PDB file of C-alpha atoms in Angstrom:
ATOM      1  CA  MET A   1     -65.746 -10.761  13.668  1.00 42.00           C
ATOM      2  CA  GLU A   2     -66.786 -12.511  10.492  1.00 54.00           C
ATOM      3  CA  SER A   3     -69.753 -10.149   9.974  1.00 69.00           C
ATOM      4  CA  ARG A   4     -67.391  -7.137  10.027  1.00 77.00           C
ATOM      5  CA  GLY A   5     -65.455  -8.713   7.165  1.00 78.00           C
ATOM      6  CA  LEU A   6     -68.664  -9.242   5.226  1.00 79.00           C
ATOM      7  CA  ILE A   7     -69.763  -5.635   5.795  1.00 86.00           C
ATOM      8  CA  ALA A   8     -66.329  -4.400   4.709  1.00 88.00           C
ATOM      9  CA  THR A   9     -66.613  -6.505   1.550  1.00 89.00           C
ATOM     10  CA  LEU A  10     -70.079  -5.088   0.907  1.00 90.00           C
ATOM     11  CA  TYR A  11     -68.767  -1.526   1.367  1.00 91.00           C
ATOM     12  CA  LYS A  12     -65.906  -2.185  -1.074  1.00 93.00           C
ATOM     13  CA  TYR A  13     -68.344  -3.617  -3.588  1.00 92.00           C
ATOM     14  CA  LEU A  14     -70.707  -0.628  -3.368  1.00 93.00           C
ATOM     15  CA  GLY A  15     -67.850   1.878  -3.208  1.00 94.00           C
ATOM     16  CA  ARG A  16     -66.156   0.435  -6.291  1.00 95.00           C
ATOM     17  CA  ASP A  17     -69.409   0.566  -8.268  1.00 95.00           C
ATOM     18  CA  LEU A  18     -70.151   4.099  -7.090  1.00 95.00           C
ATOM     19  CA  LEU A  19     -66.663   5.304  -7.941  1.00 95.00           C
ATOM     20  CA  ARG A  20     -66.545   3.637 -11.350  1.00 96.00           C
ATOM     21  CA  THR A  21     -69.916   5.020 -12.386  1.00 95.00           C
ATOM     22  CA  ALA A  22     -69.108   8.488 -11.025  1.00 95.00           C
ATOM     23  CA  VAL A  23     -65.779   8.677 -12.874  1.00 95.00           C
ATOM     24  CA  LEU A  24     -67.381   7.639 -16.161  1.00 96.00           C
ATOM     25  CA  ALA A  25     -70.232  10.111 -15.669  1.00 95.00           C
ATOM     26  CA  VAL A  26     -67.855  12.983 -14.830  1.00 94.00           C
ATOM     27  CA  ALA A  27     -65.759  12.222 -17.893  1.00 93.00           C
ATOM     28  CA  ALA A  28     -68.754  12.047 -20.202  1.00 93.00           C
ATOM     29  CA  PHE A  29     -70.594  15.087 -18.829  1.00 92.00           C
ATOM     30  CA  SER A  30     -67.452  17.240 -18.665  1.00 89.00           C
ATOM     31  CA  LEU A  31     -66.314  16.395 -22.181  1.00 88.00           C
ATOM     32  CA  VAL A  32     -69.735  17.114 -23.645  1.00 88.00           C
ATOM     33  CA  MET A  33     -70.210  20.360 -21.726  1.00 86.00           C
ATOM     34  CA  THR A  34     -66.730  21.661 -22.464  1.00 83.00           C
ATOM     35  CA  THR A  35     -66.839  20.781 -26.135  1.00 81.00           C
ATOM     36  CA  PHE A  36     -70.342  21.835 -27.075  1.00 81.00           C
ATOM     37  CA  ALA A  37     -70.989  24.679 -24.656  1.00 77.00           C
ATOM     38  CA  VAL A  38     -67.668  26.523 -24.829  1.00 75.00           C
ATOM     39  CA  ILE A  39     -65.167  25.297 -27.384  1.00 75.00           C
ATOM     40  CA  GLU A  40     -67.446  24.803 -30.400  1.00 76.00           C
ATOM     41  CA  PRO A  41     -68.965  28.320 -30.304  1.00 73.00           C
ATOM     42  CA  LEU A  42     -65.501  29.872 -29.951  1.00 70.00           C
ATOM     43  CA  ARG A  43     -64.125  27.695 -32.747  1.00 71.00           C
ATOM     44  CA  LYS A  44     -66.926  28.871 -35.044  1.00 70.00           C
ATOM     45  CA  GLN A  45     -65.978  32.447 -34.257  1.00 67.00           C
ATOM     46  CA  GLY A  46     -62.383  31.960 -35.373  1.00 65.00           C
ATOM     47  CA  LEU A  47     -60.456  30.418 -32.495  1.00 68.00           C
ATOM     48  CA  GLN A  48     -57.496  28.481 -33.863  1.00 70.00           C
ATOM     49  CA  ALA A  49     -57.268  24.718 -33.294  1.00 73.00           C
ATOM     50  CA  THR A  50     -54.207  24.906 -31.041  1.00 76.00           C
ATOM     51  CA  GLN A  51     -55.791  27.630 -28.953  1.00 74.00           C
ATOM     52  CA  ALA A  52     -59.052  25.667 -28.748  1.00 76.00           C
ATOM     53  CA  LEU A  53     -57.115  22.662 -27.481  1.00 79.00           C
ATOM     54  CA  ARG A  54     -55.316  24.745 -24.848  1.00 79.00           C
ATOM     55  CA  LEU A  55     -58.583  26.333 -23.793  1.00 79.00           C
ATOM     56  CA  PHE A  56     -60.134  22.852 -23.570  1.00 81.00           C
ATOM     57  CA  VAL A  57     -57.389  21.766 -21.167  1.00 82.00           C
ATOM     58  CA  TYR A  58     -57.926  24.890 -19.039  1.00 80.00           C
ATOM     59  CA  LEU A  59     -61.713  24.550 -18.941  1.00 82.00           C
ATOM     60  CA  LEU A  60     -61.956  20.802 -18.321  1.00 84.00           C
ATOM     61  CA  PRO A  61     -61.245  20.993 -14.545  1.00 85.00           C
ATOM     62  CA  VAL A  62     -63.729  23.851 -14.223  1.00 85.00           C
ATOM     63  CA  MET A  63     -66.383  21.796 -15.986  1.00 87.00           C
ATOM     64  CA  CYS A  64     -65.492  18.819 -13.790  1.00 88.00           C
ATOM     65  CA  SER A  65     -66.310  20.917 -10.731  1.00 89.00           C
ATOM     66  CA  LEU A  66     -69.726  21.619 -12.228  1.00 89.00           C
ATOM     67  CA  THR A  67     -70.433  18.036 -13.235  1.00 93.00           C
ATOM     68  CA  LEU A  68     -69.076  16.262 -10.144  1.00 94.00           C
ATOM     69  CA  PRO A  69     -72.260  16.683  -8.070  1.00 94.00           C
ATOM     70  CA  ILE A  70     -74.456  15.615 -10.981  1.00 95.00           C
ATOM     71  CA  ALA A  71     -72.269  12.584 -11.616  1.00 95.00           C
ATOM     72  CA  ALA A  72     -72.360  11.619  -7.927  1.00 95.00           C
ATOM     73  CA  VAL A  73     -76.156  11.698  -7.863  1.00 95.00           C
ATOM     74  CA  PHE A  74     -76.295   9.765 -11.129  1.00 95.00           C
ATOM     75  CA  SER A  75     -73.827   7.219  -9.776  1.00 96.00           C
ATOM     76  CA  ALA A  76     -75.736   6.712  -6.534  1.00 95.00           C
ATOM     77  CA  THR A  77     -79.037   6.359  -8.355  1.00 95.00           C
ATOM     78  CA  PHE A  78     -77.597   3.918 -10.851  1.00 95.00           C
ATOM     79  CA  THR A  79     -75.650   1.825  -8.322  1.00 94.00           C
ATOM     80  CA  TYR A  80     -78.321   1.572  -5.654  1.00 93.00           C
ATOM     81  CA  GLY A  81     -81.045   1.070  -8.258  1.00 94.00           C
ATOM     82  CA  ARG A  82     -79.169  -1.872  -9.708  1.00 93.00           C
ATOM     83  CA  PHE A  83     -78.400  -3.115  -6.193  1.00 91.00           C
ATOM     84  CA  SER A  84     -82.117  -3.163  -5.454  1.00 90.00           C
ATOM     85  CA  MET A  85     -83.136  -4.644  -8.829  1.00 93.00           C
ATOM     86  CA  ASP A  86     -80.757  -7.564  -8.337  1.00 90.00           C
ATOM     87  CA  ASN A  87     -82.422  -8.233  -4.962  1.00 90.00           C
ATOM     88  CA  GLU A  88     -79.123  -7.626  -3.177  1.00 88.00           C
ATOM     89  CA  LEU A  89     -80.824  -5.079  -0.936  1.00 87.00           C
ATOM     90  CA  THR A  90     -83.390  -7.687   0.077  1.00 89.00           C
ATOM     91  CA  ALA A  91     -80.637 -10.198   0.810  1.00 88.00           C
ATOM     92  CA  CYS A  92     -78.760  -7.652   2.960  1.00 87.00           C
ATOM     93  CA  ARG A  93     -81.888  -6.775   4.914  1.00 88.00           C
ATOM     94  CA  ALA A  94     -82.632 -10.493   5.431  1.00 88.00           C
ATOM     95  CA  GLY A  95     -79.074 -10.923   6.688  1.00 85.00           C
ATOM     96  CA  GLY A  96     -79.553  -8.218   9.291  1.00 86.00           C
ATOM     97  CA  VAL A  97     -77.646  -5.432   7.545  1.00 86.00           C
ATOM     98  CA  SER A  98     -79.177  -2.018   8.210  1.00 86.00           C
ATOM     99  CA  THR A  99     -80.420  -0.157   5.159  1.00 85.00           C
ATOM    100  CA  TYR A 100     -78.854   3.049   6.481  1.00 89.00           C
ATOM    101  CA  SER A 101     -75.472   1.405   6.869  1.00 89.00           C
ATOM    102  CA  LEU A 102     -75.535   0.587   3.150  1.00 90.00           C
ATOM    103  CA  LEU A 103     -75.486   4.333   2.470  1.00 91.00           C
ATOM    104  CA  ILE A 104     -72.058   4.821   4.051  1.00 93.00           C
ATOM    105  CA  PRO A 105     -70.178   4.402   0.713  1.00 94.00           C
ATOM    106  CA  ALA A 106     -72.503   7.008  -0.872  1.00 94.00           C
ATOM    107  CA  ALA A 107     -71.890   9.375   2.041  1.00 95.00           C
ATOM    108  CA  ILE A 108     -68.137   8.968   1.631  1.00 95.00           C
ATOM    109  CA  LEU A 109     -68.487   9.663  -2.106  1.00 94.00           C
ATOM    110  CA  GLY A 110     -70.570  12.752  -1.264  1.00 95.00           C
ATOM    111  CA  LEU A 111     -67.896  14.076   1.082  1.00 96.00           C
ATOM    112  CA  ALA A 112     -65.170  13.433  -1.501  1.00 95.00           C
ATOM    113  CA  VAL A 113     -67.203  15.182  -4.206  1.00 95.00           C
ATOM    114  CA  GLY A 114     -67.882  18.130  -1.906  1.00 94.00           C
ATOM    115  CA  GLY A 115     -64.204  18.511  -1.025  1.00 95.00           C
ATOM    116  CA  SER A 116     -63.117  18.152  -4.648  1.00 93.00           C
ATOM    117  CA  THR A 117     -65.660  20.693  -5.822  1.00 93.00           C
ATOM    118  CA  ILE A 118     -64.588  23.213  -3.180  1.00 93.00           C
ATOM    119  CA  TYR A 119     -60.925  22.763  -4.155  1.00 92.00           C
ATOM    120  CA  LEU A 120     -61.623  22.999  -7.889  1.00 89.00           C
ATOM    121  CA  ASN A 121     -63.844  26.084  -7.544  1.00 89.00           C
ATOM    122  CA  ASN A 122     -61.708  28.000  -5.059  1.00 90.00           C
ATOM    123  CA  GLU A 123     -58.135  27.047  -5.918  1.00 89.00           C
ATOM    124  CA  LEU A 124     -57.792  25.641  -9.415  1.00 88.00           C
ATOM    125  CA  ALA A 125     -60.572  27.386 -11.373  1.00 84.00           C
ATOM    126  CA  PRO A 126     -59.331  30.981 -10.898  1.00 86.00           C
ATOM    127  CA  LYS A 127     -55.821  30.067 -12.066  1.00 88.00           C
ATOM    128  CA  LEU A 128     -57.105  28.189 -15.103  1.00 83.00           C
ATOM    129  CA  ALA A 129     -59.606  30.956 -15.924  1.00 80.00           C
ATOM    130  CA  ARG A 130     -56.743  33.460 -16.143  1.00 84.00           C
ATOM    131  CA  ARG A 131     -54.830  31.152 -18.478  1.00 82.00           C
ATOM    132  CA  GLY A 132     -57.938  30.625 -20.611  1.00 76.00           C
ATOM    133  CA  GLU A 133     -58.500  34.365 -20.804  1.00 78.00           C
ATOM    134  CA  GLN A 134     -54.905  34.844 -21.967  1.00 78.00           C
ATOM    135  CA  THR A 135     -55.432  32.177 -24.642  1.00 73.00           C
ATOM    136  CA  VAL A 136     -58.520  33.914 -26.019  1.00 70.00           C
ATOM    137  CA  LYS A 137     -56.894  37.364 -25.826  1.00 71.00           C
ATOM    138  CA  ALA A 138     -53.927  36.060 -27.818  1.00 67.00           C
ATOM    139  CA  ASN A 139     -56.263  35.544 -30.774  1.00 68.00           C
ATOM    140  CA  LEU A 140     -58.610  38.469 -30.175  1.00 67.00           C
ATOM    141  CA  GLN A 141     -57.810  40.033 -33.543  1.00 70.00           C
ATOM    142  CA  GLY A 142     -58.594  36.756 -35.327  1.00 70.00           C
ATOM    143  CA  LEU A 143     -61.874  36.412 -33.445  1.00 69.00           C
ATOM    144  CA  LEU A 144     -62.905  39.974 -34.293  1.00 72.00           C
ATOM    145  CA  TYR A 145     -61.934  39.576 -37.953  1.00 72.00           C
ATOM    146  CA  GLN A 146     -63.886  36.338 -38.202  1.00 71.00           C
ATOM    147  CA  LYS A 147     -66.959  38.029 -36.702  1.00 71.00           C
ATOM    148  CA  LEU A 148     -66.613  40.894 -39.178  1.00 71.00           C
ATOM    149  CA  ARG A 149     -66.359  38.419 -42.070  1.00 72.00           C
ATOM    150  CA  THR A 150     -69.374  36.372 -41.007  1.00 72.00           C
ATOM    151  CA  ASP A 151     -71.733  39.008 -39.529  1.00 72.00           C
ATOM    152  CA  GLY A 152     -70.394  42.115 -41.255  1.00 72.00           C
ATOM    153  CA  PHE A 153     -70.349  44.132 -38.043  1.00 75.00           C
ATOM    154  CA  ILE A 154     -69.223  44.196 -34.422  1.00 75.00           C
ATOM    155  CA  ARG A 155     -71.129  45.929 -31.626  1.00 76.00           C
ATOM    156  CA  PHE A 156     -69.216  47.558 -28.727  1.00 74.00           C
ATOM    157  CA  ASP A 157     -71.679  49.026 -26.218  1.00 79.00           C
ATOM    158  CA  ALA A 158     -73.241  51.880 -28.228  1.00 78.00           C
ATOM    159  CA  TRP A 159     -70.720  51.689 -31.071  1.00 79.00           C
ATOM    160  CA  LEU A 160     -71.253  49.676 -34.239  1.00 77.00           C
ATOM    161  CA  LEU A 161     -68.237  48.820 -36.421  1.00 76.00           C
ATOM    162  CA  HIS A 162     -68.792  47.667 -40.004  1.00 75.00           C
ATOM    163  CA  ALA A 163     -66.216  46.582 -42.614  1.00 78.00           C
ATOM    164  CA  ASP A 164     -66.912  45.829 -46.273  1.00 76.00           C
ATOM    165  CA  ALA A 165     -63.961  43.431 -46.524  1.00 75.00           C
ATOM    166  CA  VAL A 166     -61.523  41.765 -44.145  1.00 73.00           C
ATOM    167  CA  ASP A 167     -58.081  40.625 -45.320  1.00 74.00           C
ATOM    168  CA  LEU A 168     -56.760  38.095 -42.785  1.00 69.00           C
ATOM    169  CA  ASP A 169     -53.390  37.767 -44.528  1.00 72.00           C
ATOM    170  CA  THR A 170     -52.455  41.434 -44.233  1.00 75.00           C
ATOM    171  CA  GLY A 171     -54.610  42.226 -41.212  1.00 70.00           C
ATOM    172  CA  ARG A 172     -56.410  45.063 -42.998  1.00 76.00           C
ATOM    173  CA  LEU A 173     -60.009  46.152 -42.974  1.00 74.00           C
ATOM    174  CA  HIS A 174     -61.522  47.799 -46.066  1.00 73.00           C
ATOM    175  CA  GLY A 175     -64.534  50.112 -46.099  1.00 76.00           C
ATOM    176  CA  VAL A 176     -64.643  50.653 -42.356  1.00 76.00           C
ATOM    177  CA  VAL A 177     -67.574  52.562 -40.878  1.00 76.00           C
ATOM    178  CA  ALA A 178     -67.993  53.251 -37.153  1.00 78.00           C
ATOM    179  CA  VAL A 179     -71.324  54.573 -35.907  1.00 79.00           C
ATOM    180  CA  ASP A 180     -72.044  55.960 -32.436  1.00 79.00           C
ATOM    181  CA  GLY A 181     -75.488  54.720 -31.451  1.00 72.00           C
ATOM    182  CA  ASP A 182     -75.839  57.375 -28.738  1.00 72.00           C
ATOM    183  CA  ALA A 183     -75.498  60.245 -31.186  1.00 60.00           C
TER     184      ALA A 183
END
């Protein structure tokens, strides 16, 4: 009976380390991916700060679903690597604990990550994607005007739209030229 208590304590110890490392990794990876891969390029193209913040909130769960598996692998590698480096694995094996039984907390984490990823991708992501699309569409004119100011033109399929000047205050374009590339 006493060995079951020791195994349970060992599982709690490994599970707590796995969970802590996975949560920190998900937070770090998701924040970096959301900020630098999505928000920063849109902000440079004229997305307003409040809209960027709303879009960040909508995209964070989607990015979490992408980074959860990576964070779980990172967490398992980090936790079990440290477990082995501290000779705790050797002590467990000397005490008669099966090496495969030490992987039960990682398997539970894997199942939790799989279930969370399925839920995030199939249930939450589509709803948040619609809200994010509405946020970007609300400032579509500002994004297009910013692109005209910085690049001088906008390309729509075969059409090319050029404006000599863009007045954001009045919402007017000056010296507009539209060219059909198919003609």
